[in-house]
Amino acid sequence: MRKLRLGSFPDLLFLLFAAGSIIGCVTANLLSKELLKQIGYFDSIYQWESSMGREERRQFWSYTARRRFLEVGTGALVGMTPLARGAFGGIAMVFGFGLGLLISTFTLERGWMGIFLFLKSVMPQWIFYGLGWVILAAGCDNGLEKAKLRMWLLLVMAVLAGTLLEVFFNFR
């Protein structure tokens, strides 16, 4: 009797990300317009971007950097446990759900222009954040406890570049 094989770990992560984004799109479309307005994310994302001074940007960068490094650090610690594959599958699905919900909300609010607003709000920084999570997932597949110093430096540089882009490029 043949054993059923689902595919490699990266293939499984991609499928879970795609499933999460489909579920996020469906969820946003099932929510009523009033509930989407109550969520208020769309209205608040561009509300205070132009009024930030130098000191506010520095404080916002400090907050964002602490938060992103805490997230990646937690991901690195989880990646060293025996539950790493399942946890990273769940993370991929949650990221897909969040992005699917966000792009659908933007598109429902602004039509085709919502796609460009979505790209403006997530694209510059999430290239580097995505790289960081891919590095962690690949390390999780091979064993993060055996990772070399180069991988950790690349991870720190990716998250640092993402935070700088998120604060200083995205809010202009």
C-alpha positions as a LaTeX table, in Angstrom:
\begin{tabular}{lrrr}
\hline
Residue & $x$ (\AA) & $y$ (\AA) & $z$ (\AA) \\
\hline
Met1 & 0.00 & 0.00 & 0.00 \\
Arg2 & 1.37 & 3.42 & $-0.98$ \\
Lys3 & 1.72 & 6.17 & 1.52 \\
Leu4 & $-0.01$ & 9.42 & 0.59 \\
Arg5 & 2.41 & 12.34 & 0.44 \\
Leu6 & 1.14 & 15.92 & 0.48 \\
Gly7 & 4.26 & 17.52 & $-0.95$ \\
Ser8 & 7.18 & 19.39 & 0.44 \\
Phe9 & 6.99 & 21.76 & 3.40 \\
Pro10 & 7.22 & 24.93 & 1.24 \\
Asp11 & 4.40 & 23.62 & $-0.97$ \\
Leu12 & 2.26 & 23.02 & 2.10 \\
Leu13 & 3.00 & 26.53 & 3.40 \\
Phe14 & 2.01 & 28.02 & 0.06 \\
Leu15 & $-1.24$ & 26.07 & $-0.01$ \\
Leu16 & $-2.09$ & 27.15 & 3.54 \\
Phe17 & $-1.29$ & 30.79 & 2.68 \\
Ala18 & $-3.52$ & 30.58 & $-0.41$ \\
Ala19 & $-6.32$ & 28.93 & 1.59 \\
Gly20 & $-6.04$ & 31.63 & 4.25 \\
Ser21 & $-6.22$ & 34.41 & 1.67 \\
Ile22 & $-9.30$ & 32.83 & 0.05 \\
Ile23 & $-10.97$ & 32.54 & 3.45 \\
Gly24 & $-10.06$ & 36.18 & 4.18 \\
Cys25 & $-11.57$ & 37.36 & 0.90 \\
Val26 & $-14.75$ & 35.40 & 1.50 \\
Thr27 & $-15.00$ & 36.71 & 5.06 \\
Ala28 & $-14.65$ & 40.33 & 3.95 \\
Asn29 & $-17.31$ & 39.83 & 1.32 \\
Leu30 & $-19.69$ & 38.24 & 3.81 \\
Leu31 & $-19.37$ & 41.11 & 6.28 \\
Ser32 & $-21.85$ & 43.89 & 5.83 \\
Lys33 & $-20.78$ & 47.38 & 4.77 \\
Glu34 & $-21.75$ & 48.73 & 8.19 \\
Leu35 & $-19.57$ & 46.19 & 9.97 \\
Leu36 & $-16.64$ & 46.99 & 7.70 \\
Lys37 & $-17.04$ & 50.66 & 8.63 \\
Gln38 & $-17.19$ & 49.73 & 12.32 \\
Ile39 & $-13.93$ & 47.86 & 11.98 \\
Gly40 & $-12.59$ & 51.24 & 10.88 \\
Tyr41 & $-9.25$ & 50.05 & 9.59 \\
Phe42 & $-9.64$ & 51.63 & 6.19 \\
Asp43 & $-10.49$ & 55.05 & 7.60 \\
Ser44 & $-7.73$ & 55.11 & 10.19 \\
Ile45 & $-4.82$ & 53.87 & 8.10 \\
Tyr46 & $-4.23$ & 57.15 & 6.26 \\
Gln47 & $-5.65$ & 59.49 & 8.88 \\
Trp48 & $-2.51$ & 60.67 & 10.71 \\
Glu49 & 0.27 & 59.89 & 8.27 \\
Ser50 & 0.99 & 63.47 & 7.19 \\
Ser51 & 0.87 & 65.02 & 10.65 \\
Met52 & 3.82 & 63.10 & 12.10 \\
Gly53 & 6.90 & 65.12 & 12.96 \\
Arg54 & 10.45 & 63.87 & 13.34 \\
Glu55 & 10.07 & 62.91 & 17.00 \\
Glu56 & 6.78 & 61.12 & 16.38 \\
Arg57 & 8.34 & 59.17 & 13.51 \\
Arg58 & 11.27 & 58.16 & 15.72 \\
Gln59 & 8.88 & 56.97 & 18.44 \\
Phe60 & 6.74 & 55.17 & 15.87 \\
Trp61 & 9.84 & 53.48 & 14.42 \\
Ser62 & 10.95 & 52.42 & 17.90 \\
Tyr63 & 7.51 & 50.94 & 18.60 \\
Thr64 & 7.36 & 49.23 & 15.19 \\
Ala65 & 10.89 & 47.82 & 15.48 \\
Arg66 & 10.21 & 46.42 & 18.96 \\
Arg67 & 6.98 & 44.85 & 17.78 \\
Arg68 & 8.41 & 43.29 & 14.59 \\
Phe69 & 11.54 & 41.95 & 16.31 \\
Leu70 & 9.35 & 40.47 & 19.05 \\
Glu71 & 7.22 & 38.76 & 16.40 \\
Val72 & 10.23 & 37.39 & 14.54 \\
Gly73 & 11.94 & 36.39 & 17.81 \\
Thr74 & 8.84 & 34.50 & 18.88 \\
Gly75 & 8.75 & 32.84 & 15.45 \\
Ala76 & 12.41 & 31.86 & 15.85 \\
Leu77 & 11.78 & 30.34 & 19.27 \\
Val78 & 8.73 & 28.45 & 17.99 \\
Gly79 & 10.82 & 27.28 & 15.02 \\
Met80 & 13.14 & 25.47 & 17.42 \\
Thr81 & 10.36 & 23.37 & 18.94 \\
Pro82 & 8.97 & 20.06 & 17.70 \\
Leu83 & 5.72 & 21.88 & 16.82 \\
Ala84 & 7.47 & 24.20 & 14.36 \\
Arg85 & 5.97 & 22.82 & 11.15 \\
Gly86 & 2.41 & 23.05 & 12.41 \\
Ala87 & 3.01 & 26.50 & 13.90 \\
Phe88 & 4.47 & 27.85 & 10.67 \\
Gly89 & 1.56 & 26.34 & 8.76 \\
Gly90 & $-0.79$ & 28.25 & 11.06 \\
Ile91 & 1.26 & 31.43 & 10.65 \\
Ala92 & 1.10 & 31.11 & 6.86 \\
Met93 & $-2.67$ & 30.68 & 7.03 \\
Val94 & $-3.11$ & 33.68 & 9.37 \\
Phe95 & $-0.92$ & 35.90 & 7.16 \\
Gly96 & $-2.92$ & 34.83 & 4.11 \\
Phe97 & $-6.20$ & 35.49 & 5.93 \\
Gly98 & $-5.07$ & 38.96 & 7.00 \\
Leu99 & $-3.88$ & 39.94 & 3.55 \\
Gly100 & $-7.01$ & 38.55 & 1.90 \\
Leu101 & $-9.25$ & 40.40 & 4.34 \\
Leu102 & $-7.28$ & 43.63 & 3.88 \\
Ile103 & $-7.26$ & 43.63 & 0.07 \\
Ser104 & $-10.95$ & 42.74 & $-0.02$ \\
Thr105 & $-11.81$ & 45.50 & 2.44 \\
Phe106 & $-9.84$ & 48.05 & 0.40 \\
Thr107 & $-11.45$ & 46.85 & $-2.82$ \\
Leu108 & $-14.96$ & 46.92 & $-1.35$ \\
Glu109 & $-14.39$ & 50.47 & $-0.08$ \\
Arg110 & $-12.67$ & 52.01 & $-3.11$ \\
Gly111 & $-13.24$ & 49.65 & $-6.03$ \\
Trp112 & $-10.26$ & 49.11 & $-8.32$ \\
Met113 & $-8.38$ & 51.95 & $-6.59$ \\
Gly114 & $-8.42$ & 49.78 & $-3.45$ \\
Ile115 & $-5.85$ & 47.47 & $-5.02$ \\
Phe116 & $-3.40$ & 50.34 & $-5.37$ \\
Leu117 & $-4.10$ & 51.51 & $-1.82$ \\
Phe118 & $-3.50$ & 47.96 & $-0.60$ \\
Leu119 & $-0.18$ & 47.81 & $-2.44$ \\
Lys120 & 0.78 & 51.22 & $-1.04$ \\
Ser121 & 0.01 & 50.14 & 2.49 \\
Val122 & 1.75 & 46.74 & 2.60 \\
Met123 & 4.08 & 46.28 & $-0.33$ \\
Pro124 & 7.33 & 48.09 & 0.44 \\
Gln125 & 7.86 & 46.70 & 3.92 \\
Trp126 & 6.29 & 43.28 & 3.46 \\
Ile127 & 8.83 & 42.36 & 0.81 \\
Phe128 & 11.40 & 42.33 & 3.62 \\
Tyr129 & 9.09 & 40.96 & 6.30 \\
Gly130 & 8.11 & 38.16 & 3.93 \\
Leu131 & 11.79 & 37.45 & 3.31 \\
Gly132 & 12.31 & 37.21 & 7.07 \\
Trp133 & 9.45 & 34.76 & 7.52 \\
Val134 & 10.63 & 32.70 & 4.55 \\
Ile135 & 14.08 & 32.55 & 6.13 \\
Leu136 & 12.53 & 31.36 & 9.39 \\
Ala137 & 10.34 & 28.79 & 7.62 \\
Ala138 & 13.31 & 27.45 & 5.66 \\
Gly139 & 15.35 & 27.31 & 8.84 \\
Cys140 & 12.47 & 25.58 & 10.60 \\
Asp141 & 12.44 & 22.95 & 7.86 \\
Asn142 & 16.19 & 22.37 & 8.32 \\
Gly143 & 16.38 & 23.01 & 12.07 \\
Leu144 & 16.78 & 26.54 & 13.42 \\
Glu145 & 18.98 & 25.36 & 16.26 \\
Lys146 & 21.66 & 24.47 & 13.68 \\
Ala147 & 21.38 & 27.79 & 11.80 \\
Lys148 & 24.52 & 29.72 & 11.00 \\
Leu149 & 25.28 & 33.29 & 12.03 \\
Arg150 & 24.79 & 34.48 & 8.42 \\
Met151 & 21.15 & 33.43 & 8.50 \\
Trp152 & 20.50 & 35.34 & 11.72 \\
Leu153 & 22.25 & 38.46 & 10.37 \\
Leu154 & 20.21 & 38.29 & 7.17 \\
Leu155 & 17.05 & 37.92 & 9.23 \\
Val156 & 17.89 & 40.96 & 11.39 \\
Met157 & 18.76 & 43.03 & 8.30 \\
Ala158 & 15.48 & 42.06 & 6.58 \\
Val159 & 13.36 & 43.01 & 9.60 \\
Leu160 & 15.32 & 46.24 & 10.11 \\
Ala161 & 14.87 & 47.21 & 6.45 \\
Gly162 & 11.17 & 46.39 & 6.70 \\
Thr163 & 10.68 & 48.60 & 9.75 \\
Leu164 & 12.54 & 51.49 & 8.15 \\
Leu165 & 10.42 & 51.21 & 5.01 \\
Glu166 & 7.23 & 50.88 & 7.04 \\
Val167 & 7.81 & 54.06 & 9.02 \\
Phe168 & 9.81 & 56.37 & 6.75 \\
Phe169 & 8.67 & 55.36 & 3.26 \\
Asn170 & 5.08 & 54.29 & 3.78 \\
Phe171 & 4.04 & 57.37 & 5.77 \\
Arg172 & 5.03 & 60.21 & 3.46 \\
\hline
\end{tabular}
